[in-house]
mmCIF file of C-alpha atoms and ligand atoms in Angstrom:
data_model
loop_
_atom_site.group_PDB
_atom_site.id
_atom_site.type_symbol
_atom_site.label_atom_id
_atom_site.label_comp_id
_atom_site.label_asym_id
_atom_site.label_seq_id
_atom_site.Cartn_x
_atom_site.Cartn_y
_atom_site.Cartn_z
ATOM 1 C CA UNK A 1 6.605 -11.921 -26.374
ATOM 2 C CA UNK A 2 6.594 -15.266 -24.675
ATOM 3 C CA UNK A 3 7.870 -18.302 -26.479
ATOM 4 C CA UNK A 4 5.219 -20.853 -27.324
ATOM 5 C CA UNK A 5 6.506 -24.234 -28.032
ATOM 6 C CA UNK A 6 4.792 -27.288 -29.483
ATOM 7 C CA UNK A 7 3.434 -28.473 -26.121
ATOM 8 C CA UNK A 8 1.703 -25.170 -25.682
ATOM 9 C CA UNK A 9 4.160 -23.906 -23.048
ATOM 10 C CA UNK A 10 4.618 -20.237 -22.891
ATOM 11 C CA UNK A 11 7.669 -19.111 -20.768
ATOM 12 C CA UNK A 12 8.995 -15.677 -19.808
ATOM 13 C CA UNK A 13 11.926 -14.719 -17.385
ATOM 14 C CA UNK A 14 12.493 -11.278 -16.006
ATOM 15 C CA UNK A 15 14.641 -9.781 -13.335
ATOM 16 C CA UNK A 16 13.787 -6.892 -10.848
ATOM 17 C CA UNK A 17 15.724 -4.804 -8.362
ATOM 18 C CA UNK A 18 15.808 -4.167 -4.726
ATOM 19 C CA UNK A 19 15.068 -0.498 -3.459
ATOM 20 C CA UNK A 20 16.098 1.240 -0.302
ATOM 21 C CA UNK A 21 13.852 4.006 0.937
ATOM 22 C CA UNK A 22 15.222 7.408 1.980
ATOM 23 C CA UNK A 23 11.857 8.601 3.096
ATOM 24 C CA UNK A 24 10.325 5.434 4.786
ATOM 25 C CA UNK A 25 6.926 3.873 4.251
ATOM 26 C CA UNK A 26 5.614 2.846 7.704
ATOM 27 C CA UNK A 27 1.960 2.298 8.323
ATOM 28 C CA UNK A 28 -1.106 1.416 6.411
ATOM 29 C CA UNK A 29 -4.522 2.988 6.076
ATOM 30 C CA UNK A 30 -5.960 -0.025 4.295
ATOM 31 C CA UNK A 31 -4.314 -3.547 4.982
ATOM 32 C CA UNK A 32 -6.196 -5.358 2.353
ATOM 33 C CA UNK A 33 -5.376 -3.088 -0.520
ATOM 34 C CA UNK A 34 -2.030 -2.171 1.077
ATOM 35 C CA UNK A 35 -2.544 1.739 1.090
ATOM 36 C CA UNK A 36 0.025 3.624 3.058
ATOM 37 C CA UNK A 37 -0.469 6.448 5.419
ATOM 38 C CA UNK A 38 2.352 8.385 3.992
ATOM 39 C CA UNK A 39 4.164 8.715 0.585
ATOM 40 C CA UNK A 40 7.689 7.367 0.452
ATOM 41 C CA UNK A 41 10.869 7.706 -1.742
ATOM 42 C CA UNK A 42 13.542 5.132 -2.611
ATOM 43 C CA UNK A 43 16.612 4.622 -4.626
ATOM 44 C CA UNK A 44 16.557 1.385 -6.860
ATOM 45 C CA UNK A 45 19.793 -0.447 -6.474
ATOM 46 C CA UNK A 46 21.753 -2.054 -9.394
ATOM 47 C CA UNK A 47 20.708 -5.433 -10.426
ATOM 48 C CA UNK A 48 24.397 -6.529 -11.103
ATOM 49 C CA UNK A 49 24.683 -6.789 -7.372
ATOM 50 C CA UNK A 50 21.073 -7.474 -6.147
ATOM 51 C CA UNK A 51 18.138 -8.862 -8.034
ATOM 52 C CA UNK A 52 15.455 -11.260 -8.140
ATOM 53 C CA UNK A 53 14.915 -13.518 -11.227
ATOM 54 C CA UNK A 54 11.593 -15.040 -11.854
ATOM 55 C CA UNK A 55 10.389 -17.467 -14.661
ATOM 56 C CA UNK A 56 6.721 -17.834 -15.238
ATOM 57 C CA UNK A 57 5.418 -20.658 -17.583
ATOM 58 C CA UNK A 58 1.756 -21.396 -18.407
ATOM 59 C CA UNK A 59 0.373 -24.394 -20.231
ATOM 60 C CA UNK A 60 -3.080 -25.803 -20.805
ATOM 61 C CA UNK A 61 -1.505 -29.022 -19.369
ATOM 62 C CA UNK A 62 -0.838 -27.522 -16.027
ATOM 63 C CA UNK A 63 -3.275 -28.839 -13.349
ATOM 64 C CA UNK A 64 -2.770 -26.103 -10.837
ATOM 65 C CA UNK A 65 -0.803 -22.861 -10.119
ATOM 66 C CA UNK A 66 2.513 -23.575 -8.297
ATOM 67 C CA UNK A 67 5.405 -21.612 -7.003
ATOM 68 C CA UNK A 68 9.025 -22.300 -6.163
ATOM 69 C CA UNK A 69 11.056 -19.710 -4.198
ATOM 70 C CA UNK A 70 14.792 -20.006 -3.865
ATOM 71 C CA UNK A 71 14.562 -23.767 -4.745
ATOM 72 C CA UNK A 72 11.647 -24.825 -2.473
ATOM 73 C CA UNK A 73 8.024 -25.153 -3.280
ATOM 74 C CA UNK A 74 5.790 -22.668 -1.403
ATOM 75 C CA UNK A 75 2.095 -22.417 -0.744
ATOM 76 C CA UNK A 76 0.503 -20.688 -3.733
ATOM 77 C CA UNK A 77 -2.489 -19.892 -1.488
ATOM 78 C CA UNK A 78 -0.687 -17.092 0.339
ATOM 79 C CA UNK A 79 -3.335 -14.393 0.210
ATOM 80 C CA UNK A 80 -0.900 -11.627 -1.164
ATOM 81 C CA UNK A 81 0.311 -13.920 -3.954
ATOM 82 C CA UNK A 82 -3.373 -14.688 -4.773
ATOM 83 C CA UNK A 83 -4.204 -10.974 -4.964
ATOM 84 C CA UNK A 84 -1.367 -10.416 -7.488
ATOM 85 C CA UNK A 85 -2.351 -13.475 -9.637
ATOM 86 C CA UNK A 86 -6.028 -12.481 -9.683
ATOM 87 C CA UNK A 87 -5.336 -8.829 -10.353
ATOM 88 C CA UNK A 88 -2.984 -9.603 -13.359
ATOM 89 C CA UNK A 89 -5.636 -12.050 -14.792
ATOM 90 C CA UNK A 90 -8.363 -9.474 -14.428
ATOM 91 C CA UNK A 91 -6.459 -6.790 -16.192
ATOM 92 C CA UNK A 92 -5.441 -9.277 -18.857
ATOM 93 C CA UNK A 93 -8.971 -10.276 -19.514
ATOM 94 C CA UNK A 94 -10.118 -6.614 -19.572
ATOM 95 C CA UNK A 95 -7.489 -5.712 -22.197
ATOM 96 C CA UNK A 96 -8.386 -8.789 -24.283
ATOM 97 C CA UNK A 97 -12.094 -7.851 -24.071
ATOM 98 C CA UNK A 98 -11.350 -4.395 -25.401
ATOM 99 C CA UNK A 99 -9.414 -6.072 -28.210
ATOM 100 C CA UNK A 100 -6.032 -4.375 -27.742
ATOM 101 C CA UNK A 101 -4.082 -7.170 -26.314
ATOM 102 C CA UNK A 102 -1.208 -8.703 -28.284
ATOM 103 C CA UNK A 103 -1.011 -11.730 -26.043
ATOM 104 C CA UNK A 104 -2.305 -15.219 -26.745
ATOM 105 C CA UNK A 105 -6.064 -15.002 -26.061
ATOM 106 C CA UNK A 106 -6.456 -18.355 -24.395
ATOM 107 C CA UNK A 107 -3.277 -18.243 -22.189
ATOM 108 C CA UNK A 108 -4.894 -16.248 -19.363
ATOM 109 C CA UNK A 109 -7.236 -19.120 -18.449
ATOM 110 C CA UNK A 110 -4.193 -21.540 -18.125
ATOM 111 C CA UNK A 111 -2.559 -22.292 -14.852
ATOM 112 C CA UNK A 112 0.924 -20.883 -14.178
ATOM 113 C CA UNK A 113 4.217 -22.435 -12.690
ATOM 114 C CA UNK A 114 6.392 -19.586 -11.112
ATOM 115 C CA UNK A 115 10.067 -20.050 -10.162
ATOM 116 C CA UNK A 116 12.020 -17.238 -8.408
ATOM 117 C CA UNK A 117 15.498 -16.874 -7.037
ATOM 118 C CA UNK A 118 17.541 -14.071 -5.485
ATOM 119 C CA UNK A 119 21.222 -13.574 -6.409
ATOM 120 C CA UNK A 120 21.829 -12.267 -2.783
ATOM 121 C CA UNK A 121 21.859 -14.328 0.316
ATOM 122 C CA UNK A 122 18.763 -14.133 2.671
ATOM 123 C CA UNK A 123 21.567 -13.612 5.277
ATOM 124 C CA UNK A 124 22.095 -10.200 3.634
ATOM 125 C CA UNK A 125 19.054 -9.198 5.716
ATOM 126 C CA UNK A 126 17.484 -7.285 2.846
ATOM 127 C CA UNK A 127 13.808 -7.637 2.436
ATOM 128 C CA UNK A 128 13.426 -9.599 -0.653
ATOM 129 C CA UNK A 129 9.633 -9.046 -0.804
ATOM 130 C CA UNK A 130 10.111 -5.798 -2.856
ATOM 131 C CA UNK A 131 12.316 -7.127 -5.634
ATOM 132 C CA UNK A 132 10.176 -10.537 -5.354
ATOM 133 C CA UNK A 133 6.855 -9.235 -5.854
ATOM 134 C CA UNK A 134 7.942 -6.637 -8.419
ATOM 135 C CA UNK A 135 9.538 -9.416 -10.474
ATOM 136 C CA UNK A 136 6.494 -11.656 -10.155
ATOM 137 C CA UNK A 137 4.117 -9.049 -11.308
ATOM 138 C CA UNK A 138 6.282 -7.700 -14.087
ATOM 139 C CA UNK A 139 6.997 -11.281 -15.481
ATOM 140 C CA UNK A 140 3.305 -12.138 -15.352
ATOM 141 C CA UNK A 141 2.398 -8.836 -17.211
ATOM 142 C CA UNK A 142 4.799 -9.921 -19.970
ATOM 143 C CA UNK A 143 3.244 -13.305 -20.282
ATOM 144 C CA UNK A 144 -0.326 -12.149 -20.124
ATOM 145 C CA UNK A 145 0.049 -8.681 -21.946
ATOM 146 C CA UNK A 146 -0.922 -6.239 -19.163
ATOM 147 C CA UNK A 147 -0.052 -2.646 -19.662
ATOM 148 C CA UNK A 148 2.840 -1.233 -17.429
ATOM 149 C CA UNK A 149 0.592 1.533 -16.024
ATOM 150 C CA UNK A 150 -1.404 -1.073 -14.244
ATOM 151 C CA UNK A 151 1.555 -2.824 -12.527
ATOM 152 C CA UNK A 152 2.087 -0.492 -9.609
ATOM 153 C CA UNK A 153 -1.263 -1.122 -8.117
ATOM 154 C CA UNK A 154 -0.731 -4.831 -8.468
ATOM 155 C CA UNK A 155 2.772 -4.993 -7.115
ATOM 156 C CA UNK A 156 1.626 -2.833 -4.102
ATOM 157 C CA UNK A 157 -0.885 -5.618 -3.306
ATOM 158 C CA UNK A 158 2.016 -8.049 -2.918
ATOM 159 C CA UNK A 159 4.204 -5.821 -0.780
ATOM 160 C CA UNK A 160 3.905 -2.073 -0.347
ATOM 161 C CA UNK A 161 7.564 -1.281 -1.212
ATOM 162 C CA UNK A 162 7.471 -3.605 -4.261
ATOM 163 C CA UNK A 163 5.698 -0.932 -6.238
ATOM 164 C CA UNK A 164 8.845 1.272 -6.104
ATOM 165 C CA UNK A 165 11.036 -1.564 -7.530
ATOM 166 C CA UNK A 166 9.061 -1.351 -10.877
ATOM 167 C CA UNK A 167 11.170 1.652 -11.773
ATOM 168 C CA UNK A 168 14.909 2.502 -11.903
ATOM 169 C CA UNK A 169 16.658 5.334 -10.270
ATOM 170 C CA UNK A 170 14.825 7.533 -7.822
ATOM 171 C CA UNK A 171 11.185 6.557 -7.248
ATOM 172 C CA UNK A 172 8.322 8.009 -5.256
ATOM 173 C CA UNK A 173 5.251 6.108 -4.149
ATOM 174 C CA UNK A 174 2.331 8.678 -3.784
ATOM 175 C CA UNK A 175 -0.046 7.684 -1.046
ATOM 176 C CA UNK A 176 -3.143 8.877 -2.994
ATOM 177 C CA UNK A 177 -6.454 9.810 -1.741
ATOM 178 C CA UNK A 178 -8.894 7.465 -3.287
ATOM 179 C CA UNK A 179 -10.605 4.802 -1.134
ATOM 180 C CA UNK A 180 -10.030 2.118 -3.864
ATOM 181 C CA UNK A 181 -6.398 3.057 -4.032
ATOM 182 C CA UNK A 182 -6.280 3.742 -7.757
ATOM 183 C CA UNK A 183 -4.144 6.792 -7.203
ATOM 184 C CA UNK A 184 -1.713 5.218 -4.730
ATOM 185 C CA UNK A 185 1.064 4.531 -7.247
ATOM 186 C CA UNK A 186 4.765 4.596 -7.725
ATOM 187 C CA UNK A 187 6.448 6.868 -10.304
ATOM 188 C CA UNK A 188 9.965 7.668 -11.351
ATOM 189 C CA UNK A 189 11.323 10.891 -10.016
ATOM 190 C CA UNK A 190 14.712 10.842 -11.938
ATOM 191 C CA UNK A 191 16.390 8.008 -13.783
ATOM 192 C CA UNK A 192 19.426 5.948 -12.600
ATOM 193 C CA UNK A 193 21.757 8.003 -14.680
ATOM 194 C CA UNK A 194 20.628 11.316 -13.290
ATOM 195 C CA UNK A 195 23.358 11.162 -10.379
ATOM 196 C CA UNK A 196 26.157 8.989 -11.449
ATOM 197 C CA UNK A 197 28.357 9.866 -8.683
ATOM 198 C CA UNK A 198 25.977 8.614 -5.955
ATOM 199 C CA UNK A 199 27.215 5.316 -4.463
ATOM 200 C CA UNK A 200 25.652 2.717 -2.086
ATOM 201 C CA UNK A 201 27.103 0.391 0.365
ATOM 202 C CA UNK A 202 25.348 -2.299 2.407
ATOM 203 C CA UNK A 203 26.976 -3.092 5.766
ATOM 204 C CA UNK A 204 25.941 -6.613 6.575
ATOM 205 C CA UNK A 205 26.272 -6.953 10.352
ATOM 206 C CA UNK A 206 24.166 -9.920 11.233
ATOM 207 C CA UNK A 207 22.756 -13.085 9.806
ATOM 208 C CA UNK A 208 19.867 -13.308 12.298
ATOM 209 C CA UNK A 209 16.273 -13.207 11.002
ATOM 210 C CA UNK A 210 14.660 -9.948 11.907
ATOM 211 C CA UNK A 211 12.589 -10.022 15.031
ATOM 212 C CA UNK A 212 9.260 -8.468 13.986
ATOM 213 C CA UNK A 213 8.293 -8.428 10.327
ATOM 214 C CA UNK A 214 7.540 -5.056 8.705
ATOM 215 C CA UNK A 215 3.862 -6.076 8.058
ATOM 216 C CA UNK A 216 3.149 -6.763 11.738
ATOM 217 C CA UNK A 217 5.458 -4.137 13.144
ATOM 218 C CA UNK A 218 3.768 -1.344 11.051
ATOM 219 C CA UNK A 219 0.281 -2.657 12.163
ATOM 220 C CA UNK A 220 1.259 -2.252 15.826
ATOM 221 C CA UNK A 221 2.725 1.267 15.284
ATOM 222 C CA UNK A 222 -0.373 2.397 13.555
ATOM 223 C CA UNK A 223 -2.506 1.043 16.550
ATOM 224 C CA UNK A 224 -0.256 2.519 19.328
ATOM 225 C CA UNK A 225 2.261 5.237 18.214
ATOM 226 C CA UNK A 226 0.993 8.872 18.472
ATOM 227 C CA UNK A 227 4.149 9.987 16.897
ATOM 228 C CA UNK A 228 3.425 8.045 13.710
ATOM 229 C CA UNK A 229 0.277 10.198 13.161
ATOM 230 C CA UNK A 230 2.386 13.437 13.470
ATOM 231 C CA UNK A 231 4.936 11.905 10.992
ATOM 232 C CA UNK A 232 2.425 10.966 8.419
ATOM 233 C CA UNK A 233 0.341 14.166 8.612
ATOM 234 C CA UNK A 234 3.042 16.924 9.225
ATOM 235 C CA UNK A 235 6.528 15.673 8.637
ATOM 236 C CA UNK A 236 6.514 13.397 5.606
ATOM 237 C CA UNK A 237 4.513 15.833 3.158
ATOM 238 C CA UNK A 238 7.292 18.438 3.528
ATOM 239 C CA UNK A 239 10.051 16.030 3.537
ATOM 240 C CA UNK A 240 8.908 14.411 0.336
ATOM 241 C CA UNK A 241 8.944 17.875 -1.358
ATOM 242 C CA UNK A 242 12.526 18.582 -0.025
ATOM 243 C CA UNK A 243 13.879 15.157 -0.856
ATOM 244 C CA UNK A 244 12.763 15.522 -4.457
ATOM 245 C CA UNK A 245 14.334 18.978 -4.644
ATOM 246 C CA UNK A 246 17.670 17.904 -3.171
ATOM 247 C CA UNK A 247 17.917 14.932 -5.533
ATOM 248 C CA UNK A 248 17.194 17.219 -8.601
ATOM 249 C CA UNK A 249 19.863 19.573 -7.340
ATOM 250 C CA UNK A 250 22.231 16.622 -6.659
ATOM 251 C CA UNK A 251 22.869 18.203 -3.214
ATOM 252 C CA UNK A 252 24.581 15.406 -1.427
ATOM 253 C CA UNK A 253 24.834 17.080 2.148
ATOM 254 C CA UNK A 254 21.138 17.907 2.088
ATOM 255 C CA UNK A 255 20.136 14.603 0.786
ATOM 256 C CA UNK A 256 22.347 12.716 3.289
ATOM 257 C CA UNK A 257 21.008 14.745 6.313
ATOM 258 C CA UNK A 258 17.402 14.262 5.406
ATOM 259 C CA UNK A 259 17.946 10.508 4.752
ATOM 260 C CA UNK A 260 19.473 10.129 8.156
ATOM 261 C CA UNK A 261 16.833 12.240 9.846
ATOM 262 C CA UNK A 262 14.117 10.089 8.272
ATOM 263 C CA UNK A 263 15.738 6.700 9.242
ATOM 264 C CA UNK A 264 16.058 7.964 12.799
ATOM 265 C CA UNK A 265 12.480 9.109 12.940
ATOM 266 C CA UNK A 266 11.256 5.807 11.667
ATOM 267 C CA UNK A 267 13.205 3.947 14.406
ATOM 268 C CA UNK A 268 11.946 6.499 16.994
ATOM 269 C CA UNK A 269 8.508 5.546 15.982
ATOM 270 C CA UNK A 270 9.363 1.833 16.495
ATOM 271 C CA UNK A 271 10.496 2.777 20.106
ATOM 272 C CA UNK A 272 7.106 4.775 20.391
ATOM 273 C CA UNK A 273 5.264 1.584 19.257
ATOM 274 C CA UNK A 274 3.840 -0.352 22.335
ATOM 275 C CA UNK A 275 5.329 -2.905 23.016
ATOM 276 C CA UNK A 276 8.371 -1.204 21.384
ATOM 277 C CA UNK A 277 10.176 -2.718 18.357
ATOM 278 C CA UNK A 278 13.990 -2.741 18.283
ATOM 279 C CA UNK A 279 15.415 -3.070 14.784
ATOM 280 C CA UNK A 280 18.864 -1.650 15.438
ATOM 281 C CA UNK A 281 21.478 -3.516 17.461
ATOM 282 C CA UNK A 282 24.818 -2.404 19.094
ATOM 283 C CA UNK A 283 26.636 -2.640 15.692
ATOM 284 C CA UNK A 284 23.908 -0.375 13.975
ATOM 285 C CA UNK A 285 24.458 2.163 16.907
ATOM 286 C CA UNK A 286 28.280 2.044 16.328
ATOM 287 C CA UNK A 287 27.896 2.645 12.596
ATOM 288 C CA UNK A 288 25.626 5.536 13.264
ATOM 289 C CA UNK A 289 28.340 7.066 15.624
ATOM 290 C CA UNK A 290 31.040 6.400 13.034
ATOM 291 C CA UNK A 291 29.191 8.135 10.333
ATOM 292 C CA UNK A 292 28.540 11.256 12.417
ATOM 293 C CA UNK A 293 32.158 11.305 13.572
ATOM 294 C CA UNK A 294 33.371 11.060 10.211
ATOM 295 C CA UNK A 295 31.147 13.829 8.816
ATOM 296 C CA UNK A 296 32.054 15.839 11.854
ATOM 297 C CA UNK A 297 35.752 15.592 11.073
ATOM 298 C CA UNK A 298 35.150 17.158 7.616
ATOM 299 C CA UNK A 299 32.544 19.666 8.851
ATOM 300 C CA UNK A 300 30.072 18.444 6.117
ATOM 301 C CA UNK A 301 27.835 15.521 5.464
ATOM 302 C CA UNK A 302 29.960 13.240 3.261
ATOM 303 C CA UNK A 303 28.230 9.850 4.249
ATOM 304 C CA UNK A 304 24.675 9.018 5.274
ATOM 305 C CA UNK A 305 23.138 5.950 6.757
ATOM 306 C CA UNK A 306 19.767 4.497 6.629
ATOM 307 C CA UNK A 307 18.211 1.357 8.289
ATOM 308 C CA UNK A 308 15.032 -0.557 7.579
ATOM 309 C CA UNK A 309 13.436 -3.348 9.529
ATOM 310 C CA UNK A 310 16.786 -4.961 10.510
ATOM 311 C CA UNK A 311 20.280 -4.063 11.962
ATOM 312 C CA UNK A 312 22.128 -3.785 8.666
ATOM 313 C CA UNK A 313 23.068 -0.287 7.497
ATOM 314 C CA UNK A 314 22.742 1.133 3.969
ATOM 315 C CA UNK A 315 25.226 3.876 3.328
ATOM 316 C CA UNK A 316 24.877 6.534 0.769
ATOM 317 C CA UNK A 317 27.922 8.590 -0.288
ATOM 318 C CA UNK A 318 29.595 10.106 -3.371
ATOM 319 C CA UNK A 319 32.206 8.273 -5.430
ATOM 320 C CA UNK A 320 34.985 10.540 -4.385
ATOM 321 C CA UNK A 321 34.576 9.785 -0.666
ATOM 322 C CA UNK A 322 33.893 6.032 -1.076
ATOM 323 C CA UNK A 323 37.535 4.567 -0.827
ATOM 324 C CA UNK A 324 38.371 6.441 2.343
ATOM 325 C CA UNK A 325 35.099 5.737 3.927
ATOM 326 C CA UNK A 326 35.412 2.068 3.103
ATOM 327 C CA UNK A 327 38.932 2.165 4.684
ATOM 328 C CA UNK A 328 37.429 3.853 7.850
ATOM 329 C CA UNK A 329 34.998 1.063 8.167
ATOM 330 C CA UNK A 330 37.716 -1.521 7.602
ATOM 331 C CA UNK A 331 39.774 0.087 10.363
ATOM 332 C CA UNK A 332 36.977 0.289 12.927
ATOM 333 C CA UNK A 333 35.444 -3.136 11.976
ATOM 334 C CA UNK A 334 38.459 -5.034 11.246
ATOM 335 C CA UNK A 335 37.375 -8.142 9.204
ATOM 336 C CA UNK A 336 38.587 -11.680 9.892
ATOM 337 C CA UNK A 337 41.898 -12.231 8.209
ATOM 338 C CA UNK A 338 41.711 -15.028 5.455
ATOM 339 C CA UNK A 339 37.783 -14.839 5.873
ATOM 340 C CA UNK A 340 35.456 -14.329 2.915
ATOM 341 C CA UNK A 341 35.916 -11.294 0.708
ATOM 342 C CA UNK A 342 35.088 -8.203 2.781
ATOM 343 C CA UNK A 343 33.841 -5.850 -0.030
ATOM 344 C CA UNK A 344 31.780 -7.491 -2.762
ATOM 345 C CA UNK A 345 30.217 -5.903 -5.946
ATOM 346 C CA UNK A 346 31.580 -2.800 -7.411
ATOM 347 C CA UNK A 347 35.268 -2.348 -6.921
ATOM 348 C CA UNK A 348 36.439 0.237 -4.362
ATOM 349 C CA UNK A 349 39.915 1.662 -4.720
ATOM 350 C CA UNK A 350 42.257 1.473 -1.671
ATOM 351 C CA UNK A 351 42.981 4.470 0.326
ATOM 352 C CA UNK A 352 45.188 5.599 3.150
ATOM 353 C CA UNK A 353 43.862 6.880 6.491
ATOM 354 C CA UNK A 354 45.532 9.883 8.245
ATOM 355 C CA UNK A 355 46.503 9.314 11.867
ATOM 356 C CA UNK A 356 44.638 12.531 12.630
ATOM 357 C CA UNK A 357 41.277 11.109 11.076
ATOM 358 C CA UNK A 358 41.727 7.984 13.196
ATOM 359 C CA UNK A 359 42.516 9.858 16.270
ATOM 360 C CA UNK A 360 39.545 12.384 15.815
ATOM 361 C CA UNK A 361 36.937 9.525 15.256
ATOM 362 C CA UNK A 362 38.259 8.150 18.538
ATOM 363 C CA UNK A 363 36.357 4.858 18.592
ATOM 364 C CA UNK A 364 37.484 1.516 19.955
ATOM 365 C CA UNK A 365 37.636 -0.953 16.909
ATOM 366 C CA UNK A 366 35.036 -3.781 16.964
ATOM 367 C CA UNK A 367 36.737 -6.812 15.220
ATOM 368 C CA UNK A 368 34.380 -8.727 12.929
ATOM 369 C CA UNK A 369 31.559 -6.353 13.834
ATOM 370 C CA UNK A 370 30.711 -6.148 10.120
ATOM 371 C CA UNK A 371 30.528 -9.453 8.192
ATOM 372 C CA UNK A 372 30.900 -7.950 4.758
ATOM 373 C CA UNK A 373 30.035 -5.078 2.514
ATOM 374 C CA UNK A 374 28.101 -4.978 -0.702
ATOM 375 C CA UNK A 375 29.281 -2.027 -2.990
ATOM 376 C CA UNK A 376 26.599 -0.841 -5.486
ATOM 377 C CA UNK A 377 24.857 2.186 -7.076
ATOM 378 C CA UNK A 378 21.565 3.189 -8.546
ATOM 379 C CA UNK A 379 20.363 1.065 -11.251
ATOM 380 C CA UNK A 380 17.494 0.342 -13.761
ATOM 381 C CA UNK A 381 13.999 -1.168 -13.206
ATOM 382 C CA UNK A 382 12.812 -4.695 -14.327
ATOM 383 C CA UNK A 383 14.242 -6.229 -17.315
ATOM 384 C CA UNK A 384 13.160 -9.137 -19.728
ATOM 385 C CA UNK A 385 15.774 -11.835 -20.128
ATOM 386 C CA UNK A 386 15.818 -12.889 -23.689
ATOM 387 C CA UNK A 387 18.144 -15.889 -23.565
ATOM 388 C CA UNK A 388 15.987 -19.037 -23.036
ATOM 389 C CA UNK A 389 19.024 -20.804 -21.342
ATOM 390 C CA UNK A 390 18.351 -18.513 -18.417
ATOM 391 C CA UNK A 391 14.769 -19.725 -17.807
ATOM 392 C CA UNK A 392 14.436 -21.313 -14.398
ATOM 393 C CA UNK A 393 11.813 -23.588 -15.505
ATOM 394 C CA UNK A 394 12.593 -26.485 -17.933
ATOM 395 C CA UNK A 395 10.481 -27.796 -20.934
ATOM 396 C CA UNK A 396 8.621 -29.977 -18.417
ATOM 397 C CA UNK A 397 7.433 -26.831 -16.586
ATOM 398 C CA UNK A 398 9.488 -27.783 -13.451
ATOM 399 C CA UNK A 399 12.408 -26.018 -11.878
ATOM 400 C CA UNK A 400 15.785 -26.661 -13.483
ATOM 401 C CA UNK A 401 18.523 -28.151 -11.261
ATOM 402 C CA UNK A 402 20.271 -24.789 -11.342
ATOM 403 C CA UNK A 403 17.200 -23.052 -9.827
ATOM 404 C CA UNK A 404 16.988 -25.524 -7.048
ATOM 405 C CA UNK A 405 20.614 -25.569 -5.982
ATOM 406 C CA UNK A 406 20.695 -21.816 -5.986
HETATM 407 C C1 DP6 B 1 11.044 -0.254 6.595
HETATM 408 O O1 DP6 B 1 6.848 -3.199 1.897
HETATM 409 O O2 DP6 B 1 7.998 -4.926 3.499
HETATM 410 O O3 DP6 B 1 11.459 -1.137 4.479
HETATM 411 O O4 DP6 B 1 3.652 -3.609 2.612
HETATM 412 O O5 DP6 B 1 3.548 -5.074 4.741
HETATM 413 O O6 DP6 B 1 4.711 -5.869 2.791
HETATM 414 P P1 DP6 B 1 4.359 -4.653 3.503
HETATM 415 O O7 DP6 B 1 5.681 -4.023 4.102
HETATM 416 P P2 DP6 B 1 7.117 -3.678 3.322
HETATM 417 O O8 DP6 B 1 7.644 -2.554 4.309
HETATM 418 C C2 DP6 B 1 8.766 -1.854 4.033
HETATM 419 C C3 DP6 B 1 9.160 -1.048 5.283
HETATM 420 C C4 DP6 B 1 10.585 -0.443 5.247
HETATM 421 C C5 DP6 B 1 10.523 1.068 4.686
HETATM 422 C C6 DP6 B 1 10.329 1.216 3.122
HETATM 423 O O9 DP6 B 1 10.891 0.432 2.424
HETATM 424 O O10 DP6 B 1 9.778 2.247 2.819
#
C-alpha cells in the first residue's frame, strides 16, 4: 500500500528487470495496440545487475502529470506513455466501480509525478524500454490498485517486449488472435529458480547509439521482407514449442542451438528488409566466430550468442563452462590494462586456457574489441521497494538529488 502523508502525497517505488529474447519479437500486426506477428520467449535477467527503479507519487496538489527519466524531465505527452497512464487509470476506475479496490478512492483522479532511473549505463546498449515500461506500469498499478492480470496488456502498449519483463525466469509472450489484443499476453513458462546453472554474459562492444530503433526497423521489415512472413507463419510456431520443451528439460545444447539460430534468422530478416538494416558490426561477427569455434573444439554447444537491435552480444552458458569461456574472451579480446574493471556483476572464477584450445580457435586477438562484460543470471520479476529512503521523489514531489545525479 502506498504511504499517504499529511499533504495527501501517496508514493510508491518499484524495480523491474531487463529481459533478453531467445525467440525474437520482430514485427507488429497492429501498431497502435502493439500486437505482434509472432509469439516470443525471453529470459528475465537478475535485477542485482540490471534494473529500472521507478517512483510514482500522486497528490491532489499536483497541477499536471510529469516524468523525469535518468535525471532529466521528459515530455509526458509521449503517446506510448499516455496509453499506459490512461489504461491504468481506466482499469483502476473500473475496479473501484465494482467495489473491490483497496486503493484510496480519490487518488486515481490526481495527477502523478514519475521519476525513473536505470542502474546500467545507456552505453551498455541494452534497450531500457522493456524494464522502463514494465516498471512504470507495475508501480502505477501498486499506487492505483490494478490487478496483476491486467498489467501485461498495459505494459505491451508502452513497448512490446516490456510485457515480458513483468515476470521472472522464462517468459513467453503469446501473440493472441483477438483484434482487440486481449489475449496477446505474457506468461511465465518457468521461474528463475528452475535452471540455476544457466548463466548470462553481456559483452559490451560499443557505446554508439543504435542506428535504427526497433520500432521503425520492425515497421520497415513488415512492409518489405518476404522472409519475415515465412518466419512468423511457419518458423516461430514450431520454435516456440521446441524452446519451451528444451527449457523444461534443461537441455543446454538444444537451447543454445535454437537461441543462436533464432538470433541469426532475426538478423537475416534485417538484411532482407529494404533498405537493409545492419545491427551487427565486425566485433559482433568476431564473437559469433569465436563461439562457434569454441563449441567446435568441444564437439558440443557449450556457449550460445544472441543479438538484439544493436552490436552487443548476450551469451548464454552453464556455470561449469563460464570461467573458461570468460578467459577465452579475455584472450581473444584483450582488455585495456589498468582500464575499468573488465568483468562486472557476478564473480567469475579464473581459469587456465590450454595451448591446444587457443591454437584450435585460431583467431587473431582484437585488443579492446570488447569494452567490458556484465556477468548475470536469470532473476525475478518486478518488486516493491519498501524502504522510503529509496524513493526517488522527495516530500515536495520533485526528484531527490540522488535521482538527478544518477
Ligand atoms: C530485437 O519491444 O523495443 O529486442 O514494441 O516497438 O517498443 P516496440 O519494440 P521493442 O522490440 C524489441 C525487439 C528485440 C527482440 C525482442 O526483444 O524480442
